[in-house]
Tab-separated table of C-alpha atoms in Angstrom:
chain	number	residue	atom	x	y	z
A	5	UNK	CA	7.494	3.638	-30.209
A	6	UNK	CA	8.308	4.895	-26.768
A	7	UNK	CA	12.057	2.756	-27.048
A	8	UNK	CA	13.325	6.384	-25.898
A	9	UNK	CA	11.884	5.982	-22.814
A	10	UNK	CA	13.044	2.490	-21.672
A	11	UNK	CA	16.997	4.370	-23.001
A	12	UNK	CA	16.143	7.259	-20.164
A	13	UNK	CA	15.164	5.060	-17.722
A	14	UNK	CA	17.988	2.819	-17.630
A	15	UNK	CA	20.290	5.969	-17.852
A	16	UNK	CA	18.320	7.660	-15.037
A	17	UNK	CA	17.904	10.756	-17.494
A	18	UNK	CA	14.876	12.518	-15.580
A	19	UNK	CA	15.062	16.076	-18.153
A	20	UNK	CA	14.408	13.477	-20.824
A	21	UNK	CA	11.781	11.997	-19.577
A	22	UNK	CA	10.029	15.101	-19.308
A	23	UNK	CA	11.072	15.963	-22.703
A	24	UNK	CA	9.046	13.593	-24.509
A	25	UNK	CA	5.730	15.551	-22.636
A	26	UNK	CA	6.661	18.595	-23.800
A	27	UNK	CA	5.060	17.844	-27.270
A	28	UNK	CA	1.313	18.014	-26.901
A	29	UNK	CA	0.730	15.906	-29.868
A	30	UNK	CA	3.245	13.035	-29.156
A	31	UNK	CA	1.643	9.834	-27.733
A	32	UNK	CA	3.325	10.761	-24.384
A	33	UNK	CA	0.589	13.435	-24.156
A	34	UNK	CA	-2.443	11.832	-26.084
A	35	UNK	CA	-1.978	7.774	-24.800
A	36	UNK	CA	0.564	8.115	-21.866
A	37	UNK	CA	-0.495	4.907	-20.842
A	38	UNK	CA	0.410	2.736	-24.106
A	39	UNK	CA	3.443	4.081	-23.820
A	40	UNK	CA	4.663	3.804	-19.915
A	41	UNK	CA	4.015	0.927	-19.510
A	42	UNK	CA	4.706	-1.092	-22.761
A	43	UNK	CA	7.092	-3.909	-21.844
A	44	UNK	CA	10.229	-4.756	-24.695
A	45	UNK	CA	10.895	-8.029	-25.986
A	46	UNK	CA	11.914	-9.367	-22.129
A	47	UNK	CA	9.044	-7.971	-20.578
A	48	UNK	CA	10.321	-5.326	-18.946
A	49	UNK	CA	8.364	-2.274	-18.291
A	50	UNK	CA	10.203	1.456	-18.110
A	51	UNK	CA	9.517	1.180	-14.426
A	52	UNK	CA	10.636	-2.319	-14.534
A	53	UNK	CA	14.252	-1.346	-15.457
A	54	UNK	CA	13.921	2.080	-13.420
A	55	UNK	CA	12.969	-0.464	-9.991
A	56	UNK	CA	15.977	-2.675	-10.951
A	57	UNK	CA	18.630	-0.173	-11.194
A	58	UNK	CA	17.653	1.402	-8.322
A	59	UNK	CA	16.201	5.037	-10.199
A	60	UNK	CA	13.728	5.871	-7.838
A	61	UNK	CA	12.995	9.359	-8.928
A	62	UNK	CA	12.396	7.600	-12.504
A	63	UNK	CA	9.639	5.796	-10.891
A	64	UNK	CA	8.348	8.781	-9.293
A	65	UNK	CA	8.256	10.789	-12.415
A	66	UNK	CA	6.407	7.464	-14.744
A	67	UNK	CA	4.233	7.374	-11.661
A	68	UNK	CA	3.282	11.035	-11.863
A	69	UNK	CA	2.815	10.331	-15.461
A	70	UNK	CA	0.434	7.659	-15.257
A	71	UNK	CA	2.380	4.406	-15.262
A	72	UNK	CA	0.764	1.512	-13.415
A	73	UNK	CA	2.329	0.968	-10.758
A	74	UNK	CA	0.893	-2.305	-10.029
A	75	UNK	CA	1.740	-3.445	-14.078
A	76	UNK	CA	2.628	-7.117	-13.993
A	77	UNK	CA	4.360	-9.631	-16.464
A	78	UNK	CA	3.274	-12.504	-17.783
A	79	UNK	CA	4.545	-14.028	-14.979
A	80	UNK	CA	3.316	-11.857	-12.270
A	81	UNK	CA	6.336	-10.057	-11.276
A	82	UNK	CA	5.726	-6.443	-10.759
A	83	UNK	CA	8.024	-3.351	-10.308
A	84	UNK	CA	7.743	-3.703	-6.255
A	85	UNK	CA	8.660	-7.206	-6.709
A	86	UNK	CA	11.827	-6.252	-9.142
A	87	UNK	CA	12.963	-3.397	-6.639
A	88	UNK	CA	12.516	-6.405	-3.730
A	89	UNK	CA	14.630	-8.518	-5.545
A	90	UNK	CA	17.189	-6.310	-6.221
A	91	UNK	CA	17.522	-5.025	-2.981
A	92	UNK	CA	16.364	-1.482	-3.876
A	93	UNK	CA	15.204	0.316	-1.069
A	94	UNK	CA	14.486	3.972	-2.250
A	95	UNK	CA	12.882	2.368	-4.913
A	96	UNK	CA	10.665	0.443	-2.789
A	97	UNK	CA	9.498	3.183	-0.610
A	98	UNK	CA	7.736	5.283	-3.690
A	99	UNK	CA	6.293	2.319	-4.915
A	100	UNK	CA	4.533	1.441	-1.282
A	101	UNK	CA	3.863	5.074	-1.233
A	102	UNK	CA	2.179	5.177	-4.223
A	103	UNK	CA	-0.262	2.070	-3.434
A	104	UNK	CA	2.045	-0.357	-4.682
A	105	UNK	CA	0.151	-3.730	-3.622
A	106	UNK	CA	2.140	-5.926	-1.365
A	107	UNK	CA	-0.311	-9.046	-2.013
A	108	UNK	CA	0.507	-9.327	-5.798
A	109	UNK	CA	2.007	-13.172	-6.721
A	110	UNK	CA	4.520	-13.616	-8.951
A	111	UNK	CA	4.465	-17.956	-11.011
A	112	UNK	CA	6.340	-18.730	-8.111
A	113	UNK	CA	3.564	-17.959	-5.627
A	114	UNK	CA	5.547	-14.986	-3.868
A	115	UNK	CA	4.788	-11.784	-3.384
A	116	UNK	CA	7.173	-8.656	-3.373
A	117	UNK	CA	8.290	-9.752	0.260
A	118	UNK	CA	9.276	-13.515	-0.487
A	119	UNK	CA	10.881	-12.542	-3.806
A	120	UNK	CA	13.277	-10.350	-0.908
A	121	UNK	CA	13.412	-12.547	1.437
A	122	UNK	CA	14.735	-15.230	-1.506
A	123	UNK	CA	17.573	-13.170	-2.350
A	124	UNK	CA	18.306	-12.610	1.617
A	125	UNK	CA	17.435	-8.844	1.485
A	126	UNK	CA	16.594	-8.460	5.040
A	127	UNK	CA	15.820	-4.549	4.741
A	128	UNK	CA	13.782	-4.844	2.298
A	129	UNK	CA	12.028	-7.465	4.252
A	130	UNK	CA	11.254	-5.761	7.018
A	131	UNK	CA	10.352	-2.545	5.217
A	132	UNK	CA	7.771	-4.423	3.484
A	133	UNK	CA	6.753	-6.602	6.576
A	134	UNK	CA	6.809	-2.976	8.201
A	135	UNK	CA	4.178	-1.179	5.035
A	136	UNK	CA	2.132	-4.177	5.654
A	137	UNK	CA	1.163	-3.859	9.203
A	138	UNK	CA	0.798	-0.041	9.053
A	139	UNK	CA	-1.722	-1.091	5.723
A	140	UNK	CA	-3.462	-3.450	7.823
A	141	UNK	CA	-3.819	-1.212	10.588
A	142	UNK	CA	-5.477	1.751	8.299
A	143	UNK	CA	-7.584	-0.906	7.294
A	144	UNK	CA	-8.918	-1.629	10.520
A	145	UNK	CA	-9.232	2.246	11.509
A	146	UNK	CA	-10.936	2.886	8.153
A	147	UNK	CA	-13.484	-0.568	8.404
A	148	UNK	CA	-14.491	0.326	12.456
A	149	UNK	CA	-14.937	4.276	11.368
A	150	UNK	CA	-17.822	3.024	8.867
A	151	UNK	CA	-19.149	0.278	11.179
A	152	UNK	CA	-19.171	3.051	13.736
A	153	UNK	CA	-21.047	5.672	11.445
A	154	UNK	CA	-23.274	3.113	9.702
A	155	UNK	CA	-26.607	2.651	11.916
A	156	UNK	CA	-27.144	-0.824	9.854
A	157	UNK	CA	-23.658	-2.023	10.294
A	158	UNK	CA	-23.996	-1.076	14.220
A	159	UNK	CA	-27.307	-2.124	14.671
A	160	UNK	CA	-28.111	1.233	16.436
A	161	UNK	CA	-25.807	-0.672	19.968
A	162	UNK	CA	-23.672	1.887	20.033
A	163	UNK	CA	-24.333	5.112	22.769
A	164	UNK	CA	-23.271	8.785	21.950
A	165	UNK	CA	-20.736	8.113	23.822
A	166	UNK	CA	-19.740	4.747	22.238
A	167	UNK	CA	-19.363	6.596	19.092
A	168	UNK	CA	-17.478	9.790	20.611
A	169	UNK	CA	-14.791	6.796	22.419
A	170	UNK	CA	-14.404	5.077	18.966
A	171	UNK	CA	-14.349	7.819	16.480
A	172	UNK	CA	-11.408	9.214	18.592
A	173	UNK	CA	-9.319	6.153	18.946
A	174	UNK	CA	-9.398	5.581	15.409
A	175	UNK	CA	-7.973	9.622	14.618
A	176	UNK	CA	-5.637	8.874	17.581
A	177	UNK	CA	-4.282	5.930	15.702
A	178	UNK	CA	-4.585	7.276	12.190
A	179	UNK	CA	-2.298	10.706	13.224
A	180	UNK	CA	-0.018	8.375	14.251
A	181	UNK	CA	0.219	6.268	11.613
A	182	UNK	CA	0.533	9.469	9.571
A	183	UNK	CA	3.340	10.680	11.738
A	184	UNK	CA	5.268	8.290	11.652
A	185	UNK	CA	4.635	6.684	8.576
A	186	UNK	CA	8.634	6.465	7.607
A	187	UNK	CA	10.055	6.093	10.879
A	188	UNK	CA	8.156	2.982	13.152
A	189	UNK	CA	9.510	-0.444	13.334
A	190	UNK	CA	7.231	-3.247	12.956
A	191	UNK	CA	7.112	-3.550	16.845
A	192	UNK	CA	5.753	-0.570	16.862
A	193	UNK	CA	2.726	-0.924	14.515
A	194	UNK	CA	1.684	-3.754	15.930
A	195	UNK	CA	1.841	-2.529	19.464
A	196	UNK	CA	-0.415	0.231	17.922
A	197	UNK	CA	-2.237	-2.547	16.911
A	198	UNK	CA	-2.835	-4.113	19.900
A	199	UNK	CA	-3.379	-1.288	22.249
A	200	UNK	CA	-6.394	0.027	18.967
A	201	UNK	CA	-8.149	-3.797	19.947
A	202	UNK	CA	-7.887	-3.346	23.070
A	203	UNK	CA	-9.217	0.075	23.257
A	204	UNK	CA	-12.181	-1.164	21.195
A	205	UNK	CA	-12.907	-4.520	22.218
A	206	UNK	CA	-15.680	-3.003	25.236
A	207	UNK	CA	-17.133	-1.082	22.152
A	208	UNK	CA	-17.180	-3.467	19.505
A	209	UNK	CA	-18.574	-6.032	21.726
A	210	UNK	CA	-21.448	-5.047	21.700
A	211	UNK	CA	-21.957	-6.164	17.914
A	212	UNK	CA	-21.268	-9.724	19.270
A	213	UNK	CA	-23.732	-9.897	22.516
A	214	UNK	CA	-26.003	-11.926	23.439
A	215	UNK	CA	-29.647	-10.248	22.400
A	216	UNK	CA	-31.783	-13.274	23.369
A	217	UNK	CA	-30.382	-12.978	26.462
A	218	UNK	CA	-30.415	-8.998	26.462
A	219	UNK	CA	-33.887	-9.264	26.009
A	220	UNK	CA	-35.002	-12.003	28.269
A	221	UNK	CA	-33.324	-9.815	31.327
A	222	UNK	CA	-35.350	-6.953	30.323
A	223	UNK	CA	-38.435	-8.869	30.551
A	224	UNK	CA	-39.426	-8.865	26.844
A	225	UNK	CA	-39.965	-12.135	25.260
């Protein structure tokens, strides 16, 4: 069952693929999961093979599907961290695009970027050292957003125009990320970084004063 598909995916046979949905009563259709991503006798997902011989617009089309793109072996590796290993780029970029996580550990303790970095595959290094710090940075725009909207998380510190400041650095920084989501260098991401903290740090500090000695200047003990 499903042995057609790992045969398409190695041959990169997209019209195939979509073949074996065409049947609403095949397996495909009714348990699309069992099928993409059932490993063979190695381990090896579809995906698995797809990420290793570089057939990115396989993994698109198993992703579209319903494959799992963070599926894992029994020992850990993933599809990100067989694309990182074999120095496939294209591949790489759906699979980051399409949530892949960059944290996932292989036996060996390494995740997607150290299984690169292994095999000396300093692009896909860097790409991955790149998705990280634009993750991290949506992170932090997403977390200060919900401290900034939450009364309890903000402990009511924040002004009107505390708020206003904050809720517009963080869309500043977010169309940016968005704009140049496949084009910055890490230098650039973390300058965006930087320059986010900075703008903040008057705002946010606020969370961390003082408020014995707040009060004691206002004269209420």
């Amino acid at each position: 069952m499903g042995k057609e598909l790992f045969d398409y995916a190695i041959k990169g046979d997209i019209e195939s693929i979509r073949q074996l949905f065409d049947d609403p009563e095949s397996i495909f259709v009714t348990d699309p999961a069992t099928v993409l991503n059932k490993r063979d006798k190695d381990g090896k997902s579809p995906m698995d093979m797809a990420a290793m011989l570089g057939r990115a617009e396989v993994i698109r089309e198993l992703i579209e599907r319903g494959a799992d793109v963070n599926s894992r072996t029994k020992k850990g590796y993933t599809a990100l961290h067989r694309a990182a290993c074999w120095n496939r780029m294209d591949c790489l970029r759906i699979l980051i695009a399409n949530d892949a996580d960059l944290q996932l550990r292989n036996i060996h303790g390494e995740r997607a970027r150290e299984s690169a970095a292994r095999y000396n595959n300093t692009s896909c290094v860097e790409l991955l050292d790149i998705a990280e710090a634009q993750k991290e940075l949506k992170q932090l725009i997403t977390s200060t957003k919900e401290i900034i909207a939450d009364p309890e998380k903000n402990m009511g510190r924040f002004t009107r125009d505390d708020k206003q400041s904050g809720n517009r650095y963080c869309d500043e920084k977010n169309e940016w990320l968005e704009a140049n989501r496949n084009s910055s260098t890490l230098e650039e991401v973390l300058k965006q970084k930087k320059e986010f903290d900075e703008l903040l740090q008057p705002i946010l500090d606020k969370l961390t004063g003082d408020t014995e000695n707040d009060v004691s200047k206002n004269g209420k003990k």
